[in-house]
Amino acid sequence: MSKIKTAFTLPTNEQDARARMALLTAAMDRARPLAEQLEKLMAAKDEYRTALAEAEHINANLDAIKLADWERRVDEFKIDSVKPTEHGDSHLLRGFQVIGTHKGTPFAQSLYNGDRAMYAALAKVEHMIPAHIRAWHADANESLLKAYRFKQLGYVAA
């Protein structure tokens, strides 16, 4: 871009001055829309850079955001007890109900419903997980997921 000129040669008579003013007015009329568009583009450039920086910041912290969201979902569950619903037989595993509150509302759900947030909340109180299910894996959450898979395969009487 060129610098703005600030030293001008003045016309020597009125006719030359009016002719020069007409040329300058035409030049300003041609340049005005472009200058306005340039201002909008400059503002858009700043807005773009701000949005890009914020998107990069969110992306860099996305794992922490997901983890915090997951922990909130798990903390919404308060497990009071796990009670048997079926005794099973020689071919089927016993069914269980998980009793507690979710977001303050009482619930009673099958242990085999596949709700990973409920499983994570139940894994925090390992002593409530039925012993035979808990014995399936060293990780409490994995043993609950294994119980869910067994239910899907038809091995559970619930």
Coordinates of C-alpha atoms in Angstrom, one line a residue:
M1 CA 0.0 0.0 0.0
S2 CA 1.2 3.5 -0.7
K3 CA 1.5 6.1 1.9
I4 CA -0.9 9.0 2.1
K5 CA 0.5 12.1 0.4
T6 CA 0.3 15.2 2.5
A7 CA 2.2 17.9 0.4
F8 CA 0.2 19.0 -2.6
T9 CA 0.8 21.6 -5.3
L10 CA -2.1 24.0 -5.4
P11 CA -3.7 24.9 -8.7
T12 CA -3.0 28.5 -9.8
N13 CA -6.5 29.5 -10.8
E14 CA -10.1 28.7 -9.9
Q15 CA -10.8 26.7 -13.2
D16 CA -7.9 24.4 -12.6
A17 CA -8.9 24.0 -8.9
R18 CA -12.5 23.1 -9.8
A19 CA -11.3 20.6 -12.5
R20 CA -8.9 19.0 -9.9
M21 CA -11.8 18.9 -7.3
A22 CA -14.0 17.1 -9.9
L23 CA -11.3 14.5 -10.5
L24 CA -10.7 14.0 -6.7
T25 CA -14.5 13.7 -6.1
A26 CA -14.7 11.0 -8.8
A27 CA -11.7 9.2 -7.3
M28 CA -13.2 9.3 -3.8
D29 CA -16.5 8.0 -5.1
R30 CA -14.7 5.0 -6.7
A31 CA -12.6 4.4 -3.6
R32 CA -15.2 4.8 -0.9
P33 CA -17.0 1.4 -1.3
L34 CA -13.6 -0.3 -1.5
A35 CA -12.4 1.5 1.6
E36 CA -15.6 0.5 3.5
Q37 CA -15.2 -3.1 2.3
L38 CA -11.5 -3.0 3.4
E39 CA -12.6 -1.9 6.9
K40 CA -15.1 -4.8 7.1
L41 CA -12.4 -7.2 5.9
M42 CA -10.0 -5.9 8.5
A43 CA -12.6 -6.4 11.2
A44 CA -13.4 -9.8 9.9
K45 CA -9.7 -10.7 10.0
D46 CA -9.6 -9.8 13.7
E47 CA -12.8 -11.7 14.4
Y48 CA -11.4 -14.7 12.5
R49 CA -8.1 -14.7 14.5
T50 CA -10.0 -14.4 17.8
A51 CA -12.3 -17.3 16.8
L52 CA -9.4 -19.4 15.6
A53 CA -7.5 -18.8 18.9
E54 CA -10.5 -19.8 21.0
A55 CA -11.1 -22.9 18.9
E56 CA -7.5 -23.9 19.3
H57 CA -7.7 -23.3 23.1
I58 CA -10.9 -25.4 23.4
N59 CA -9.4 -28.2 21.2
A60 CA -6.3 -28.2 23.4
N61 CA -8.4 -28.7 26.5
L62 CA -11.1 -31.0 25.0
D63 CA -9.9 -34.0 26.9
A64 CA -10.1 -32.2 30.2
I65 CA -13.6 -30.9 29.3
K66 CA -14.7 -34.5 28.4
L67 CA -13.3 -35.9 31.6
A68 CA -15.0 -33.2 33.7
D69 CA -18.3 -33.8 31.9
W70 CA -17.9 -37.6 32.4
E71 CA -17.2 -37.1 36.1
R72 CA -20.3 -34.8 36.4
R73 CA -22.4 -37.6 34.8
V74 CA -21.0 -40.2 37.2
D75 CA -21.5 -37.9 40.2
E76 CA -25.2 -37.6 39.3
F77 CA -25.6 -41.2 40.4
K78 CA -25.8 -42.0 44.1
I79 CA -25.9 -45.8 44.6
D80 CA -27.8 -47.0 47.7
S81 CA -27.8 -50.8 47.2
V82 CA -27.8 -53.7 44.7
K83 CA -30.5 -56.3 45.3
P84 CA -31.1 -59.7 43.6
T85 CA -34.2 -60.0 41.4
E86 CA -33.8 -63.5 40.1
H87 CA -32.1 -66.6 41.5
G88 CA -30.9 -67.9 38.1
D89 CA -30.6 -71.6 37.5
S90 CA -28.0 -74.0 36.2
H91 CA -27.9 -72.1 32.9
L92 CA -28.5 -68.5 33.8
L93 CA -26.8 -65.9 36.0
R94 CA -28.7 -64.2 38.7
G95 CA -30.4 -60.8 38.0
F96 CA -29.8 -57.7 40.1
Q97 CA -31.4 -54.2 40.6
V98 CA -29.3 -51.2 41.3
I99 CA -31.2 -48.8 43.6
G100 CA -30.3 -45.2 44.3
T101 CA -30.8 -41.7 42.9
H102 CA -30.0 -40.0 39.7
K103 CA -30.0 -36.2 39.7
G104 CA -31.9 -36.5 43.0
T105 CA -34.6 -38.7 41.5
P106 CA -35.0 -42.3 42.9
F107 CA -34.3 -45.1 40.4
A108 CA -34.2 -48.8 40.3
Q109 CA -32.5 -50.2 37.2
S110 CA -31.2 -53.5 36.1
L111 CA -27.6 -54.1 36.7
Y112 CA -27.4 -55.2 33.1
N113 CA -28.8 -52.0 31.5
G114 CA -25.4 -51.0 30.0
D115 CA -25.4 -47.4 31.4
R116 CA -21.6 -46.7 31.6
A117 CA -22.1 -43.7 33.9
M118 CA -24.1 -45.8 36.4
Y119 CA -21.4 -48.5 36.1
A120 CA -18.7 -46.0 36.9
A121 CA -20.7 -44.8 39.9
L122 CA -21.2 -48.3 41.1
A123 CA -17.5 -49.1 40.6
K124 CA -16.8 -46.3 43.2
V125 CA -18.6 -48.4 45.8
E126 CA -17.1 -51.8 44.9
H127 CA -18.4 -53.5 48.0
M128 CA -21.9 -53.3 46.5
I129 CA -21.0 -55.2 43.3
P130 CA -22.1 -58.8 43.7
A131 CA -19.0 -60.9 44.5
H132 CA -19.2 -63.3 41.6
I133 CA -19.5 -60.3 39.1
R134 CA -16.6 -58.5 40.8
A135 CA -14.4 -61.6 40.5
W136 CA -14.6 -61.5 36.7
H137 CA -12.1 -58.8 36.3
A138 CA -9.5 -56.9 38.4
D139 CA -11.1 -53.6 37.4
A140 CA -14.6 -53.1 38.9
N141 CA -15.9 -51.2 35.9
E142 CA -14.6 -53.8 33.5
S143 CA -16.4 -56.6 35.5
L144 CA -19.7 -54.6 35.2
L145 CA -19.2 -54.2 31.5
K146 CA -18.5 -58.0 31.3
A147 CA -21.8 -58.6 33.1
Y148 CA -23.5 -56.4 30.6
R149 CA -22.0 -58.4 27.7
F150 CA -23.1 -61.6 29.3
K151 CA -26.7 -60.2 29.5
Q152 CA -26.5 -59.4 25.8
L153 CA -25.4 -63.0 25.1
G154 CA -28.5 -64.3 27.1
Y155 CA -26.6 -65.7 30.1
V156 CA -28.5 -63.6 32.7
A157 CA -32.0 -64.3 34.2
A158 CA -33.1 -60.7 34.4

